[in-house]
C-alpha positions as a Python dict, from the first residue, in 0.01 Angstrom:
ca = {
    (1, 'M'): (0, 0, 0),
    (2, 'Y'): (-122, 381, 19),
    (3, 'Q'): (249, 469, 64),
    (4, 'Q'): (337, 334, -273),
    (5, 'R'): (23, 464, -465),
    (6, 'I'): (3, 804, -651),
    (7, 'V'): (-231, 1039, -464),
    (8, 'I'): (-370, 1316, -619),
    (9, 'D'): (-609, 1547, -469),
    (10, 'G'): (-854, 1734, -716),
    (11, 'L'): (-887, 2026, -583),
    (12, 'Q'): (-785, 2214, -270),
    (13, 'Y'): (-770, 2586, -109),
    (14, 'C'): (-583, 2584, 189),
    (15, 'N'): (-386, 2852, 312),
    (16, 'W'): (-17, 2801, 102),
    (17, 'D'): (216, 2799, 353),
    (18, 'R'): (593, 2639, 422),
    (19, 'E'): (383, 2464, 768),
    (20, 'Y'): (98, 2294, 535),
    (21, 'F'): (320, 2183, 235),
    (22, 'Q'): (497, 1992, 503),
    (23, 'T'): (153, 1835, 631),
    (24, 'L'): (122, 1759, 259),
    (25, 'Q'): (427, 1574, 232),
    (26, 'A'): (347, 1360, 523),
    (27, 'S'): (3, 1267, 401),
    (28, 'G'): (130, 1084, 139),
    (29, 'I'): (-16, 1312, -153),
    (30, 'T'): (176, 1270, -445),
    (31, 'A'): (-39, 1619, -645),
    (32, 'V'): (-334, 1855, -562),
    (33, 'H'): (-486, 2100, -803),
    (34, 'A'): (-500, 2428, -611),
    (35, 'T'): (-713, 2707, -675),
    (36, 'V'): (-523, 2998, -816),
    (37, 'V'): (-807, 3252, -887),
    (38, 'Y'): (-1191, 3214, -808),
    (39, 'H'): (-1314, 3608, -920),
    (40, 'E'): (-942, 3719, -1011),
    (41, 'N'): (-905, 3889, -1419),
    (42, 'A'): (-657, 3832, -1636),
    (43, 'R'): (-421, 4099, -1463),
    (44, 'E'): (-471, 3988, -1149),
    (45, 'T'): (-427, 3616, -1258),
    (46, 'L'): (-79, 3713, -1372),
    (47, 'T'): (16, 3775, -985),
    (48, 'R'): (-110, 3503, -860),
    (49, 'F'): (114, 3284, -1102),
    (50, 'A'): (382, 3531, -1002),
    (51, 'E'): (278, 3437, -602),
    (52, 'W'): (305, 3029, -668),
    (53, 'N'): (651, 3151, -884),
    (54, 'L'): (739, 3247, -528),
    (55, 'R'): (616, 2937, -315),
    (56, 'F'): (784, 2675, -531),
    (57, 'E'): (1146, 2883, -559),
    (58, 'Q'): (1107, 2952, -179),
    (59, 'N'): (981, 2553, -69),
    (60, 'A'): (1196, 2343, -374),
    (61, 'D'): (1262, 2056, -124),
    (62, 'L'): (896, 2044, -78),
    (63, 'I'): (711, 2118, -362),
    (64, 'M'): (693, 2145, -716),
    (65, 'P'): (485, 2282, -1009),
    (66, 'I'): (319, 2016, -1222),
    (67, 'H'): (269, 2030, -1618),
    (68, 'S'): (223, 1680, -1723),
    (69, 'M'): (199, 1371, -1573),
    (70, 'A'): (545, 1310, -1625),
    (71, 'D'): (624, 1615, -1335),
    (72, 'V'): (389, 1381, -1101),
    (73, 'E'): (595, 1052, -1161),
    (74, 'Q'): (888, 1271, -1056),
    (75, 'A'): (748, 1445, -735),
    (76, 'K'): (628, 1051, -656),
    (77, 'A'): (1026, 929, -710),
    (78, 'T'): (1166, 1257, -517),
    (79, 'G'): (939, 1247, -227),
    (80, 'K'): (801, 1585, -301),
    (81, 'V'): (419, 1680, -320),
    (82, 'G'): (344, 1842, -683),
    (83, 'V'): (113, 2108, -727),
    (84, 'F'): (-93, 2178, -1039),
    (85, 'L'): (-279, 2528, -1094),
    (86, 'G'): (-632, 2570, -1211),
    (87, 'A'): (-911, 2853, -1200),
    (88, 'Q'): (-1309, 2846, -1048),
    (89, 'N'): (-1387, 3097, -1304),
    (90, 'C'): (-1362, 3169, -1671),
    (91, 'S'): (-1265, 3515, -1470),
    (92, 'P'): (-873, 3529, -1636),
    (93, 'I'): (-949, 3516, -1950),
    (94, 'D'): (-1159, 3823, -1951),
    (95, 'D'): (-1379, 3850, -2259),
    (96, 'E'): (-1080, 3682, -2482),
    (97, 'I'): (-1109, 3382, -2627),
    (98, 'G'): (-713, 3426, -2706),
    (99, 'L'): (-634, 3429, -2300),
    (100, 'I'): (-688, 3071, -2324),
    (101, 'P'): (-364, 2989, -2491),
    (102, 'V'): (-182, 3232, -2327),
    (103, 'M'): (-335, 3108, -1956),
    (104, 'R'): (-216, 2762, -2050),
    (105, 'Q'): (108, 2814, -2160),
    (106, 'Q'): (134, 2974, -1807),
    (107, 'G'): (42, 2646, -1621),
    (108, 'L'): (-345, 2715, -1590),
    (109, 'L'): (-414, 2374, -1694),
    (110, 'I'): (-759, 2296, -1544),
    (111, 'M'): (-1053, 2636, -1562),
    (112, 'Q'): (-1373, 2606, -1443),
    (113, 'L'): (-1680, 2779, -1690),
    (114, 'T'): (-1839, 2931, -1404),
    (115, 'Y'): (-1802, 2978, -1036),
    (116, 'N'): (-2195, 2960, -910),
    (117, 'N'): (-2321, 3286, -1131),
    (118, 'Q'): (-2421, 3328, -1493),
    (119, 'S'): (-2093, 3357, -1702),
    (120, 'L'): (-1941, 3414, -2017),
    (121, 'L'): (-1939, 3103, -2111),
    (122, 'A'): (-2229, 2969, -1932),
    (123, 'T'): (-2479, 2958, -1615),
    (124, 'G'): (-2413, 2887, -1248),
    (125, 'C'): (-2543, 2665, -989),
    (126, 'Y'): (-2733, 2937, -826),
    (127, 'E'): (-2884, 3087, -1122),
    (128, 'K'): (-3248, 3058, -1104),
    (129, 'H'): (-3278, 2967, -1497),
    (130, 'D'): (-3002, 2770, -1700),
    (131, 'T'): (-2971, 2884, -2016),
    (132, 'G'): (-2680, 2652, -2163),
    (133, 'I'): (-2378, 2718, -2290),
    (134, 'T'): (-2303, 3060, -2486),
    (135, 'R'): (-2150, 3169, -2823),
    (136, 'F'): (-1874, 3253, -2652),
    (137, 'G'): (-1845, 2945, -2486),
    (138, 'K'): (-1875, 2685, -2770),
    (139, 'Q'): (-1575, 2801, -2885),
    (140, 'A'): (-1431, 2881, -2527),
    (141, 'I'): (-1488, 2486, -2532),
    (142, 'E'): (-1324, 2460, -2882),
    (143, 'E'): (-1012, 2641, -2776),
    (144, 'M'): (-958, 2456, -2383),
    (145, 'N'): (-968, 2110, -2617),
    (146, 'R'): (-714, 2251, -2881),
    (147, 'V'): (-458, 2384, -2624),
    (148, 'G'): (-461, 2129, -2335),
    (149, 'M'): (-700, 2267, -2083),
    (150, 'I'): (-917, 2024, -1868),
    (151, 'I'): (-1315, 2190, -1861),
    (152, 'D'): (-1411, 2195, -1510),
    (153, 'M'): (-1797, 2211, -1447),
    (154, 'S'): (-1786, 2187, -1125),
    (155, 'H'): (-2007, 2509, -984),
    (156, 'S'): (-2234, 2489, -1260),
    (157, 'A'): (-2564, 2439, -1320),
    (158, 'E'): (-2766, 2070, -1512),
    (159, 'R'): (-2795, 2194, -1816),
    (160, 'S'): (-2482, 2403, -1891),
    (161, 'T'): (-2321, 2092, -1780),
    (162, 'L'): (-2477, 1849, -1992),
    (163, 'E'): (-2357, 2078, -2288),
    (164, 'A'): (-2076, 2145, -2170),
    (165, 'I'): (-1981, 1695, -2171),
    (166, 'D'): (-2144, 1745, -2513),
    (167, 'L'): (-1998, 1981, -2673),
    (168, 'S'): (-1639, 1943, -2541),
    (169, 'S'): (-1449, 1673, -2808),
    (170, 'R'): (-1278, 1561, -2495),
    (171, 'P'): (-1379, 1388, -2146),
    (172, 'I'): (-1433, 1707, -1844),
    (173, 'C'): (-1466, 1701, -1507),
    (174, 'I'): (-1643, 1768, -1181),
    (175, 'S'): (-1348, 1847, -998),
    (176, 'H'): (-1531, 1872, -661),
    (177, 'A'): (-1873, 1798, -556),
    (178, 'N'): (-2126, 1466, -447),
    (179, 'P'): (-2444, 1290, -578),
    (180, 'T'): (-2731, 1456, -491),
    (181, 'F'): (-2877, 1123, -426),
    (182, 'A'): (-2604, 1144, -98),
    (183, 'H'): (-2667, 1554, -71),
    (184, 'D'): (-2958, 1725, -211),
    (185, 'A'): (-2783, 2051, -231),
    (186, 'L'): (-2746, 2312, -523),
    (187, 'R'): (-2380, 2233, -630),
    (188, 'N'): (-2391, 1867, -615),
    (189, 'K'): (-2447, 1665, -892),
    (190, 'S'): (-2790, 1421, -1058),
    (191, 'N'): (-2778, 1108, -1140),
    (192, 'T'): (-2839, 1235, -1532),
    (193, 'V'): (-2529, 1427, -1486),
    (194, 'I'): (-2289, 1196, -1357),
    (195, 'K'): (-2434, 918, -1592),
    (196, 'A'): (-2394, 1130, -1944),
    (197, 'L'): (-1986, 1202, -1747),
    (198, 'A'): (-1911, 896, -1764),
    (199, 'A'): (-2067, 809, -2061),
    (200, 'R'): (-1832, 1071, -2230),
    (201, 'G'): (-1507, 971, -1997),
    (202, 'G'): (-1533, 1199, -1761),
    (203, 'L'): (-1423, 1199, -1384),
    (204, 'I'): (-1601, 1346, -1046),
    (205, 'G'): (-1424, 1429, -750),
    (206, 'F'): (-1594, 1340, -445),
    (207, 'S'): (-1602, 1704, -232),
    (208, 'L'): (-1494, 1676, 122),
    (209, 'Y'): (-1658, 1982, 242),
    (210, 'P'): (-1951, 1958, 504),
    (211, 'F'): (-2177, 2144, 296),
    (212, 'H'): (-2187, 1904, 83),
    (213, 'L'): (-2180, 1579, 223),
    (214, 'P'): (-2457, 1325, 409),
    (215, 'N'): (-2501, 1485, 758),
    (216, 'G'): (-2287, 1760, 673),
    (217, 'S'): (-1978, 1764, 940),
    (218, 'Q'): (-2115, 1498, 1087),
    (219, 'C'): (-2074, 1277, 820),
    (220, 'T'): (-1877, 937, 910),
    (221, 'L'): (-1619, 771, 684),
    (222, 'D'): (-1848, 461, 659),
    (223, 'D'): (-2136, 760, 522),
    (224, 'F'): (-1903, 900, 232),
    (225, 'C'): (-1748, 553, 169),
    (226, 'Q'): (-2114, 443, 93),
    (227, 'M'): (-2127, 743, -180),
    (228, 'V'): (-1850, 659, -308),
    (229, 'A'): (-1934, 268, -385),
    (230, 'T'): (-2351, 323, -476),
    (231, 'T'): (-2189, 615, -753),
    (232, 'A'): (-1923, 296, -878),
    (233, 'D'): (-2192, 98, -942),
    (234, 'M'): (-2433, 299, -1116),
    (235, 'V'): (-2136, 437, -1313),
    (236, 'G'): (-1787, 260, -1268),
    (237, 'I'): (-1469, 292, -1020),
    (238, 'E'): (-1342, 416, -1329),
    (239, 'H'): (-1458, 763, -1328),
    (240, 'L'): (-1445, 864, -944),
    (241, 'G'): (-1171, 1018, -781),
    (242, 'I'): (-1142, 1241, -452),
    (243, 'G'): (-1146, 1638, -519),
    (244, 'S'): (-1164, 1740, -152),
    (245, 'D'): (-1226, 2084, -121),
    (246, 'L'): (-1027, 2157, 137),
    (247, 'C'): (-994, 2475, 223),
    (248, 'L'): (-769, 2453, 586),
    (249, 'N'): (-666, 2780, 801),
    (250, 'Q'): (-861, 3019, 574),
    (251, 'P'): (-943, 3362, 694),
    (252, 'Q'): (-1319, 3477, 690),
    (253, 'A'): (-1263, 3713, 465),
    (254, 'V'): (-1164, 3471, 235),
    (255, 'L'): (-1513, 3302, 244),
    (256, 'E'): (-1634, 3614, 171),
    (257, 'W'): (-1447, 3650, -184),
    (258, 'M'): (-1543, 3306, -291),
    (259, 'R'): (-1914, 3349, -236),
    (260, 'N'): (-1937, 3739, -317),
    (261, 'G'): (-1631, 3906, -520),
    (262, 'R'): (-1693, 4221, -669),
    (263, 'W'): (-2045, 4190, -784),
    (264, 'S'): (-2259, 4141, -454),
    (265, 'K'): (-2369, 4445, -249),
    (266, 'A'): (-2556, 4259, -36),
    (267, 'M'): (-2321, 3958, 145),
    (268, 'D'): (-2459, 3599, -10),
    (269, 'Y'): (-2399, 3301, 208),
    (270, 'G'): (-2362, 3021, -88),
    (271, 'E'): (-2451, 2685, 109),
    (272, 'G'): (-2439, 2876, 424),
    (273, 'S'): (-2678, 3114, 590),
    (274, 'A'): (-2657, 3437, 801),
    (275, 'S'): (-2649, 3221, 1128),
    (276, 'N'): (-2428, 2971, 997),
    (277, 'S'): (-2197, 3233, 751),
    (278, 'G'): (-1844, 3077, 928),
    (279, 'W'): (-1675, 2738, 765),
    (280, 'P'): (-1841, 2451, 858),
    (281, 'D'): (-1661, 2220, 1081),
    (282, 'A'): (-1400, 1983, 1007),
    (283, 'L'): (-1446, 1634, 945),
    (284, 'P'): (-1210, 1466, 1275),
    (285, 'W'): (-1135, 1239, 961),
    (286, 'F'): (-1039, 1431, 748),
    (287, 'C'): (-800, 1649, 920),
    (288, 'G'): (-404, 1677, 986),
    (289, 'S'): (-195, 1461, 757),
    (290, 'A'): (-425, 1107, 770),
    (291, 'G'): (-712, 1214, 555),
    (292, 'M'): (-647, 1051, 264),
    (293, 'E'): (-506, 736, 397),
    (294, 'N'): (-795, 732, 597),
    (295, 'I'): (-1004, 742, 304),
    (296, 'Y'): (-800, 454, 87),
    (297, 'N'): (-853, 232, 435),
    (298, 'G'): (-1242, 287, 447),
    (299, 'L'): (-1278, 190, 89),
    (300, 'I'): (-1111, -116, 136),
    (301, 'Q'): (-1285, -220, 471),
    (302, 'H'): (-1598, -81, 247),
    (303, 'G'): (-1502, -377, 4),
    (304, 'F'): (-1248, -196, -248),
    (305, 'S'): (-998, -360, -358),
    (306, 'E'): (-674, -244, -282),
    (307, 'G'): (-611, -195, -642),
    (308, 'E'): (-976, -12, -691),
    (309, 'A'): (-923, 227, -391),
    (310, 'G'): (-609, 338, -523),
    (311, 'K'): (-785, 425, -871),
    (312, 'V'): (-1025, 618, -647),
    (313, 'L'): (-719, 750, -393),
    (314, 'G'): (-536, 933, -798),
    (315, 'E'): (-477, 680, -1008),
    (316, 'N'): (-813, 790, -1203),
    (317, 'W'): (-717, 1147, -1225),
    (318, 'F'): (-350, 1045, -1344),
    (319, 'N'): (-482, 877, -1611),
    (320, 'F'): (-779, 1128, -1736),
    (321, 'L'): (-491, 1411, -1716),
    (322, 'S'): (-243, 1237, -1881),
    (323, 'E'): (-511, 1233, -2177),
    (324, 'G'): (-688, 1553, -2144),
    (325, 'L'): (-372, 1769, -2112),
    (326, 'E'): (-202, 1689, -2448),
    (327, 'S'): (-243, 1966, -2706),
    (328, 'A'): (-458, 1862, -2998),
    (329, 'S'): (-258, 2091, -3254),
}
């Protein structure tokens, strides 16, 4: 049954207030990967950690920090929601490789090498030319492998993603994206990438962000489950998870910060447009507290066993993180 499962959402950036923590607890989610930064530099990232420390202190009856999978098991046993922190960019390390272990010690468990644009480490998915992993990027990957920080290529371009998969001595993740066969968005991933990811033991988290789904905000639960089923047929169930990319109750200013940071004078609309610049309409079957359970039941109705549905809903994330977060030295 769903209530007995370890359920992990591999990416959210919601408005982290007490009311939402109550919604998460009611949803049956055991742990959630929360984005701590998008474009913040090292000093600003420390402030984001301080903000999360305060949230943990003020909401200790609802949430707890996750530093290892033993913490996830404790969260399940105590009925709390575990929160593990990650960065959607490499901005927290500035241009200093020594900040990778520093940020890992602070609790940064996952870091993307790019967020849409070219970074010091790799090429983002919106760039016209993908030059792959940089010299700094190769050393950063080695250091992330050493300290047990998960490499995430959700917002990276194809060559860079394939090179990261190959260069990393540990499996990497694409925490929140969908296959291009379901919807051909710049942010989604080709069969080539998904097969390479799985061949090296990696994991892809299916996104619920409408701009990345077949039929957008009109995507049905059946459409979503069919996408999961087709991917499972291609690479196996063990490499699949959920990374909802849910951004509930966030103002337009947050969306603009995500898309533009400090780099652009002209407004960049990401997957949107000038005529469709706001948050896309939410999926009616993935809102409130029933979303993950709806996916679980939908997968079973689609032909998955309860065990297979449980793997997609969290057990695969649990196993992937168990191995990836261990220090190699």
